[in-house]
Amino acid sequence: QVQLQESGPGLVKPSETLSLTCAVSGYSISSGYYWGWIRQPPGKGLEWIGSIYHSGSTYYNPSLKSRVTISVDTSKNQFSLKLSSVTAADTAVYYCARFTVVTPLGYFDYWGQGTLVTVSS
Amino acid sequence: SYELTQPPSVSVSPGQTARITCSGDALPKQYAYWYQQKPGQAPVLVIYKDSERPSGIPERFSGSSSGTTVTLTISGVQAEDEADYYCQSADSSGTHVVFGGGTKLTVL
């Protein structure tokens, strides 16, 4: 059974960088699949942030691309999200998930439980 | 930027059929996927590739596609189906994931 678990600070100051890690168990990242980050502001809908392949190739939401970096560490079987210059608008529950490719794109089949990140001074 | 449009809310009585639509210009060329999200929980995939149902999802959940609109149908709605439902697809380039705004299903 594939399991994902997000971790990182629950509070980030405005203008700083949000950093989260997703630990994967039950599946080796280096075996394949894309892995992604999705966020959900309180009371609002889902927003795709970006996805990464085990080789390191990435796809980012164009609206966030200038501030987002997603990386993968196959030795630790985890992948990470960095979002720079955060504002209150970045306050959200952040989910990590596995992405199954169905050409040309695909869907998220396994999700973490999510972690709330609040941007506030 | 590309958008998928869903109605904000749908209400049905138990045992009735709920239909939730999702519209987008690229849907004739891209598959659609549907997720169910209950309060405080992560989304769960209920339909993939327009109309396929993952294992473990009840048969009352089905999906269909017609032109620029895809539809999630829940037949014989049960109280436990009350949740937010999101469609997901790709933009016309096929490189970016897009979610619809979500539909709150209320079981009266």
Tab-separated table of C-alpha atoms in Angstrom:
chain	number	residue	atom	x	y	z
A	1	GLN	CA	0.000	0.000	0.000
A	2	VAL	CA	1.445	3.339	-1.069
A	3	GLN	CA	1.486	5.931	1.694
A	4	LEU	CA	2.552	9.564	1.610
A	5	GLN	CA	3.220	11.852	4.565
A	6	GLU	CA	3.815	15.593	4.406
A	7	SER	CA	6.041	17.339	6.935
A	8	GLY	CA	7.318	20.835	7.525
A	9	PRO	CA	6.675	24.054	9.464
A	10	GLY	CA	3.049	24.927	10.066
A	11	LEU	CA	3.805	28.645	10.268
A	12	VAL	CA	5.841	30.712	7.825
A	13	LYS	CA	6.472	34.432	7.887
A	14	PRO	CA	5.520	36.645	4.932
A	15	SER	CA	8.279	37.026	2.310
A	16	GLU	CA	10.011	33.860	3.525
A	17	THR	CA	10.222	30.459	1.832
A	18	LEU	CA	7.779	27.661	2.554
A	19	SER	CA	9.473	24.244	2.620
A	20	LEU	CA	7.678	20.898	2.788
A	21	THR	CA	8.768	17.307	2.363
A	22	CYS	CA	6.725	14.278	1.351
A	23	ALA	CA	7.954	10.895	2.572
A	24	VAL	CA	6.784	7.955	0.473
A	25	SER	CA	6.434	4.415	1.820
A	26	GLY	CA	5.237	1.232	0.169
A	27	TYR	CA	6.709	2.207	-3.204
A	28	SER	CA	10.130	3.227	-4.449
A	29	ILE	CA	10.096	6.652	-6.116
A	30	SER	CA	12.954	5.569	-8.383
A	31	SER	CA	10.715	2.851	-9.860
A	32	GLY	CA	8.656	5.420	-11.751
A	33	TYR	CA	5.546	7.599	-11.597
A	34	TYR	CA	5.317	11.325	-11.260
A	35	TRP	CA	4.844	12.867	-7.811
A	36	GLY	CA	3.048	16.117	-7.170
A	37	TRP	CA	1.956	18.866	-4.833
A	38	ILE	CA	-1.566	20.281	-4.587
A	39	ARG	CA	-2.856	22.944	-2.209
A	40	GLN	CA	-6.232	24.013	-0.894
A	41	PRO	CA	-6.800	27.393	0.804
A	42	PRO	CA	-9.254	27.219	3.720
A	43	GLY	CA	-12.785	26.855	2.394
A	44	LYS	CA	-11.652	26.912	-1.236
A	45	GLY	CA	-10.885	24.516	-4.067
A	46	LEU	CA	-7.866	22.482	-5.121
A	47	GLU	CA	-4.927	24.043	-6.950
A	48	TRP	CA	-2.183	22.041	-8.637
A	49	ILE	CA	1.284	23.363	-7.772
A	50	GLY	CA	3.532	21.074	-9.769
A	51	SER	CA	4.800	17.567	-10.427
A	52	ILE	CA	8.172	15.823	-10.673
A	53	TYR	CA	9.407	12.568	-12.193
A	54	HIS	CA	11.948	10.399	-10.413
A	55	SER	CA	14.528	11.540	-12.952
A	56	GLY	CA	13.974	15.123	-11.840
A	57	SER	CA	11.966	16.496	-14.753
A	58	THR	CA	9.311	18.916	-13.561
A	59	TYR	CA	6.061	20.581	-14.578
A	60	TYR	CA	4.816	23.638	-12.709
A	61	ASN	CA	1.573	25.595	-12.557
A	62	PRO	CA	2.280	28.639	-14.743
A	63	SER	CA	0.737	30.943	-12.120
A	64	LEU	CA	3.256	29.769	-9.482
A	65	LYS	CA	6.213	28.809	-11.632
A	66	SER	CA	8.386	31.802	-10.741
A	67	ARG	CA	8.240	30.921	-7.023
A	68	VAL	CA	8.140	27.115	-6.991
A	69	THR	CA	10.864	24.488	-6.868
A	70	ILE	CA	10.087	20.777	-6.570
A	71	SER	CA	12.915	18.318	-6.075
A	72	VAL	CA	13.269	14.589	-5.470
A	73	ASP	CA	15.637	12.596	-3.259
A	74	THR	CA	15.442	8.963	-4.335
A	75	SER	CA	17.946	7.891	-1.644
A	76	LYS	CA	15.472	8.995	1.040
A	77	ASN	CA	12.406	8.087	-1.039
A	78	GLN	CA	10.979	11.551	-0.672
A	79	PHE	CA	10.292	14.689	-2.643
A	80	SER	CA	10.097	18.315	-1.583
A	81	LEU	CA	8.401	21.629	-2.272
A	82	LYS	CA	9.828	25.109	-1.889
A	83	LEU	CA	7.626	28.156	-2.418
A	84	SER	CA	9.395	31.489	-2.121
A	85	SER	CA	8.203	34.987	-1.220
A	86	VAL	CA	5.052	33.743	0.452
A	87	THR	CA	2.094	35.940	1.364
A	88	ALA	CA	-1.122	35.330	3.262
A	89	ALA	CA	-2.631	34.084	-0.017
A	90	ASP	CA	-0.348	31.042	0.222
A	91	THR	CA	-2.035	29.905	3.446
A	92	ALA	CA	-3.469	26.505	2.613
A	93	VAL	CA	-3.525	22.794	3.276
A	94	TYR	CA	-0.720	21.346	1.183
A	95	TYR	CA	-1.090	17.808	-0.144
A	96	CYS	CA	1.478	15.565	-1.767
A	97	ALA	CA	0.278	12.816	-4.080
A	98	ARG	CA	1.357	10.182	-6.587
A	99	PHE	CA	0.504	10.962	-10.201
A	100	THR	CA	-0.373	8.213	-12.641
A	101	VAL	CA	0.285	9.138	-16.243
A	102	VAL	CA	-2.460	8.573	-18.786
A	103	THR	CA	-1.187	10.170	-21.957
A	104	PRO	CA	-0.958	13.034	-22.265
A	105	LEU	CA	-1.292	13.761	-18.564
A	106	GLY	CA	-3.077	11.719	-15.852
A	107	TYR	CA	-4.425	11.779	-12.319
A	108	PHE	CA	-3.530	11.607	-8.639
A	109	ASP	CA	-4.245	8.176	-7.179
A	110	TYR	CA	-2.585	8.217	-3.742
A	111	TRP	CA	-2.675	11.293	-1.490
A	112	GLY	CA	-1.079	12.324	1.777
A	113	GLN	CA	-3.309	13.499	4.602
A	114	GLY	CA	-2.328	17.124	4.006
A	115	THR	CA	-0.609	19.679	6.195
A	116	LEU	CA	-1.843	23.175	7.006
A	117	VAL	CA	0.655	25.949	6.404
A	118	THR	CA	-0.233	29.402	7.680
A	119	VAL	CA	1.581	32.495	6.460
A	120	SER	CA	1.601	35.083	9.208
A	121	SER	CA	4.002	37.297	11.074
B	1	SER	CA	-5.408	30.484	-18.225
B	2	TYR	CA	-7.488	27.382	-18.845
B	3	GLU	CA	-10.488	26.750	-16.583
B	4	LEU	CA	-12.871	23.939	-15.793
B	5	THR	CA	-16.322	25.118	-14.746
B	6	GLN	CA	-18.488	23.289	-12.205
B	7	PRO	CA	-21.745	24.339	-10.521
B	8	PRO	CA	-21.051	25.447	-6.939
B	9	SER	CA	-23.729	23.222	-5.480
B	10	VAL	CA	-26.100	20.362	-6.238
B	11	SER	CA	-28.809	19.083	-3.922
B	12	VAL	CA	-30.670	15.789	-4.094
B	13	SER	CA	-32.803	13.632	-1.835
B	14	PRO	CA	-31.607	10.181	-0.756
B	15	GLY	CA	-32.199	7.565	-3.423
B	16	GLN	CA	-32.330	10.096	-6.236
B	17	THR	CA	-29.747	10.639	-8.977
B	18	ALA	CA	-27.188	13.424	-8.712
B	19	ARG	CA	-25.482	14.793	-11.789
B	20	ILE	CA	-22.470	17.083	-11.513
B	21	THR	CA	-21.137	18.700	-14.655
B	22	CYS	CA	-17.710	20.017	-15.582
B	23	SER	CA	-17.144	22.130	-18.680
B	24	GLY	CA	-13.943	23.026	-20.485
B	25	ASP	CA	-12.859	23.707	-24.046
B	26	ALA	CA	-10.127	21.056	-24.009
B	27	LEU	CA	-12.301	18.245	-22.662
B	28	PRO	CA	-12.993	16.742	-26.101
B	29	LYS	CA	-9.248	16.041	-26.325
B	30	GLN	CA	-8.320	15.390	-22.696
B	31	TYR	CA	-9.506	12.803	-20.202
B	32	ALA	CA	-11.391	13.940	-17.114
B	33	TYR	CA	-11.039	12.643	-13.591
B	34	TRP	CA	-13.298	13.067	-10.551
B	35	TYR	CA	-12.423	13.277	-6.875
B	36	GLN	CA	-14.612	13.139	-3.787
B	37	GLN	CA	-13.513	15.131	-0.753
B	38	LYS	CA	-15.174	14.924	2.638
B	39	PRO	CA	-14.509	17.539	5.348
B	40	GLY	CA	-11.038	17.290	6.836
B	41	GLN	CA	-9.983	14.520	4.456
B	42	ALA	CA	-7.803	14.246	1.384
B	43	PRO	CA	-9.522	13.852	-1.979
B	44	VAL	CA	-10.312	10.347	-3.213
B	45	LEU	CA	-10.394	9.401	-6.901
B	46	VAL	CA	-13.847	8.129	-7.897
B	47	ILE	CA	-13.669	8.221	-11.723
B	48	TYR	CA	-10.688	8.154	-14.085
B	49	LYS	CA	-10.400	8.395	-17.882
B	50	ASP	CA	-13.886	9.960	-18.131
B	51	SER	CA	-15.836	6.865	-17.111
B	52	GLU	CA	-13.641	4.237	-15.455
B	53	ARG	CA	-14.221	3.403	-11.814
B	54	PRO	CA	-11.300	2.529	-9.510
B	55	SER	CA	-11.538	-0.625	-7.456
B	56	GLY	CA	-13.417	-0.068	-4.238
B	57	ILE	CA	-15.609	2.728	-5.598
B	58	PRO	CA	-19.334	1.813	-5.502
B	59	GLU	CA	-21.065	1.084	-8.802
B	60	ARG	CA	-23.479	3.966	-8.226
B	61	PHE	CA	-20.660	6.312	-9.303
B	62	SER	CA	-20.342	6.699	-13.068
B	63	GLY	CA	-18.890	9.177	-15.513
B	64	SER	CA	-19.648	10.270	-19.046
B	65	SER	CA	-18.391	12.714	-21.622
B	66	SER	CA	-20.069	14.709	-24.372
B	67	GLY	CA	-18.241	17.415	-26.243
B	68	THR	CA	-16.919	20.075	-23.889
B	69	THR	CA	-18.804	18.711	-20.859
B	70	VAL	CA	-18.142	15.737	-18.629
B	71	THR	CA	-20.638	14.505	-16.051
B	72	LEU	CA	-20.316	12.636	-12.789
B	73	THR	CA	-23.504	10.712	-12.027
B	74	ILE	CA	-24.313	9.244	-8.638
B	75	SER	CA	-27.300	6.913	-8.818
B	76	GLY	CA	-29.275	6.132	-5.701
B	77	VAL	CA	-27.520	8.805	-3.659
B	78	GLN	CA	-26.786	7.927	-0.055
B	79	ALA	CA	-26.174	10.223	2.880
B	80	GLU	CA	-22.507	9.206	2.899
B	81	ASP	CA	-22.109	10.681	-0.616
B	82	GLU	CA	-22.469	14.219	0.757
B	83	ALA	CA	-19.120	15.794	-0.066
B	84	ASP	CA	-17.300	18.179	-2.372
B	85	TYR	CA	-16.575	16.843	-5.847
B	86	TYR	CA	-13.788	18.110	-8.111
B	87	CYS	CA	-13.146	17.426	-11.755
B	88	GLN	CA	-9.564	17.427	-13.013
B	89	SER	CA	-8.125	17.412	-16.486
B	90	ALA	CA	-5.287	18.880	-18.542
B	91	ASP	CA	-4.997	22.106	-20.443
B	92	SER	CA	-4.934	22.000	-24.234
B	93	SER	CA	-1.151	21.527	-24.256
B	94	GLY	CA	-1.550	18.410	-22.126
B	95	THR	CA	1.229	19.505	-19.783
B	96	HIS	CA	-0.563	21.245	-16.926
B	97	VAL	CA	-3.043	19.827	-14.445
B	98	VAL	CA	-6.244	21.813	-13.950
B	99	PHE	CA	-8.925	21.351	-11.292
B	100	GLY	CA	-12.494	22.550	-11.489
B	101	GLY	CA	-13.751	24.856	-8.765
B	102	GLY	CA	-15.606	22.066	-6.992
B	103	THR	CA	-19.259	21.207	-6.401
B	104	LYS	CA	-20.775	20.722	-2.981
B	105	LEU	CA	-23.238	17.843	-3.061
B	106	THR	CA	-25.895	18.124	-0.390
B	107	VAL	CA	-28.094	15.138	0.432
B	108	LEU	CA	-31.364	16.557	1.713
